[in-house]
GROMACS .gro file of C-alpha atoms in nm:
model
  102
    1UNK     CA    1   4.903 -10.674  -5.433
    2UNK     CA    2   4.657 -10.539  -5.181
    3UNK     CA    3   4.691 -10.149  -5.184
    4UNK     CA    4   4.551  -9.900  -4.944
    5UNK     CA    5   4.192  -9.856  -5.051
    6UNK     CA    6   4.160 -10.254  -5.156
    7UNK     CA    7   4.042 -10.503  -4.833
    8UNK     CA    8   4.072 -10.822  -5.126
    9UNK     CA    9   4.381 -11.010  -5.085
   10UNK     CA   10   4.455 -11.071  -5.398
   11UNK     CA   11   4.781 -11.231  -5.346
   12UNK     CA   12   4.715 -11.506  -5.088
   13UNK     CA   13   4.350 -11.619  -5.145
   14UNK     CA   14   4.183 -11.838  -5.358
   15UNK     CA   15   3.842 -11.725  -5.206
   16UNK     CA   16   3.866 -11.314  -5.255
   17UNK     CA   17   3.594 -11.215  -5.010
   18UNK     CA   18   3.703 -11.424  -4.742
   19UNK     CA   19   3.766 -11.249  -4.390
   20UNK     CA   20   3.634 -10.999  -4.599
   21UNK     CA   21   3.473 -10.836  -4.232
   22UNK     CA   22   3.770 -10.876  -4.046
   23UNK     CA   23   3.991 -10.675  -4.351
   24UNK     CA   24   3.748 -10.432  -4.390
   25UNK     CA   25   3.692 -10.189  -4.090
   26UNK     CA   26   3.402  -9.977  -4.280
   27UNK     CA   27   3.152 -10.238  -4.175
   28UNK     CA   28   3.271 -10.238  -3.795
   29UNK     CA   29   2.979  -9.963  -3.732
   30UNK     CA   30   2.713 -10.184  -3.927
   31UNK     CA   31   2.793 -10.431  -3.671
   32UNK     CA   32   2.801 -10.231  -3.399
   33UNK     CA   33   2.438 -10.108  -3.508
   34UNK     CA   34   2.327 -10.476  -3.590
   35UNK     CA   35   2.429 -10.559  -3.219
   36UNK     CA   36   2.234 -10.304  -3.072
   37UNK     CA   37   1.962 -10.373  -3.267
   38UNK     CA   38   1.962 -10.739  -3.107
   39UNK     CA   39   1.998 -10.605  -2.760
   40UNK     CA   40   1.691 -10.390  -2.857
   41UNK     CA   41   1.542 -10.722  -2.981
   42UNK     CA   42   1.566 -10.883  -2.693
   43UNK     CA   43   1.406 -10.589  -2.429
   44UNK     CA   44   1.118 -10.551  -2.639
   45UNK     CA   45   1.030 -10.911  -2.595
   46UNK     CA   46   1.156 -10.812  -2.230
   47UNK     CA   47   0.901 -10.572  -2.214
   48UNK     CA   48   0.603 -10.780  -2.400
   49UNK     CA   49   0.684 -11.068  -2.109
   50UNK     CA   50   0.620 -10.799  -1.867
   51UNK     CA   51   0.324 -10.627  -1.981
   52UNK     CA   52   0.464 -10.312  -2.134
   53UNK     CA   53   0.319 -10.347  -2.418
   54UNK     CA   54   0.394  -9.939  -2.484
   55UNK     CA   55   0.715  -9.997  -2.386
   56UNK     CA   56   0.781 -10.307  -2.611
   57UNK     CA   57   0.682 -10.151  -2.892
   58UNK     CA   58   0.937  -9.890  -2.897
   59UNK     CA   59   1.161 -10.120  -2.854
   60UNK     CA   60   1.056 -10.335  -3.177
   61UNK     CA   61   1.047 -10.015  -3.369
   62UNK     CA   62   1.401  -9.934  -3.288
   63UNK     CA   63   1.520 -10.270  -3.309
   64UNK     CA   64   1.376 -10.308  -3.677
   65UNK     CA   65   1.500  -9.962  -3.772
   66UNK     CA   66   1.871 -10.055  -3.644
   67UNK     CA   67   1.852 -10.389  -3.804
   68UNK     CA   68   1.725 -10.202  -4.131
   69UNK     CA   69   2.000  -9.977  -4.124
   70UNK     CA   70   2.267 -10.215  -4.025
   71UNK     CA   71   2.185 -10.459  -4.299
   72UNK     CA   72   2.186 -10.179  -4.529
   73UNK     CA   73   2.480 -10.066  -4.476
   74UNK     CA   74   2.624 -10.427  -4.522
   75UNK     CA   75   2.475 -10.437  -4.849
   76UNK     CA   76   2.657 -10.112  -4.954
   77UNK     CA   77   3.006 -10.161  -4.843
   78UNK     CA   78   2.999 -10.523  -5.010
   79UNK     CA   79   2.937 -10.377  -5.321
   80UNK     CA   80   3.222 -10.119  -5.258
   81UNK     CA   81   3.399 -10.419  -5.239
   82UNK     CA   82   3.295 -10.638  -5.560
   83UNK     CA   83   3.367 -10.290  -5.739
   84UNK     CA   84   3.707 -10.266  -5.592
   85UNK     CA   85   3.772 -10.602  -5.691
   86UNK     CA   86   3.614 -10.567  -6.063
   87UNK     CA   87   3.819 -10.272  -6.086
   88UNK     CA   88   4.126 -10.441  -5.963
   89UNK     CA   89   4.055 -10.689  -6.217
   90UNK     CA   90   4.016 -10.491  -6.518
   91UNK     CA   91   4.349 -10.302  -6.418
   92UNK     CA   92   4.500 -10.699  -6.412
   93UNK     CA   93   4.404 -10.877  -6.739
   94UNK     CA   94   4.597 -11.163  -6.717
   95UNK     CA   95   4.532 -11.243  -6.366
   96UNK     CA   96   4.271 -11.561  -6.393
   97UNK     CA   97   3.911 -11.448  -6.224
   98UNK     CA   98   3.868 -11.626  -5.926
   99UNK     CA   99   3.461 -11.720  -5.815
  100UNK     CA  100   3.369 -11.527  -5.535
  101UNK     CA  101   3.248 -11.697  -5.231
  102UNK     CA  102   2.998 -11.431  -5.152
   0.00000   0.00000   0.00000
């Protein structure tokens, strides 16, 4: 079963890392980052359309630095995840290994 710590279903799931984002809430901030980042995005091109070139390319610096970290942080909480579920694996021998779909 799905303890605590663990955001794999185990249980219920043929496909562990499905809804994988919406059982997870330690990647709600990378979102939230991600989205600004787009927002960014789009005023710097804003700003390029209106001649603030100055302007614009603050805006491109701090939308590539929040899409940077964003994505990063992605990256590391989905391999908190693949070790939860290799350790929840190893602690479950006779469970069969299902593919993951990530």
């Amino acid at each position: 079963m799905k303890g605590p710590k663990d955001p794999v279903d185990h249980a219920r799931t043929t496909r562990p890392h499905a809804g994988e984002s919406m059982k997870d809430n330690k990647i709600m901030p990378a979102l939230i980052v991600i989205g600004v980042a787009l927002v960014l995005f789009v005023s710097c091109l804003a700003a390029f359309g209106t001649r603030h070139h100055d302007t614009g390319l603050v805006l491109a610096g701090l939308s590539a630095a929040g899409f940077i970290i964003g994505c990063a942080w992605l990256y590391i909480e989905h391999r908190r995840v693949r070790q939860l579920e290799e350790r929840w694996y190893a602690e479950h021998p006779d469970v069969e290994r299902q593919p993951p779909s990530s």
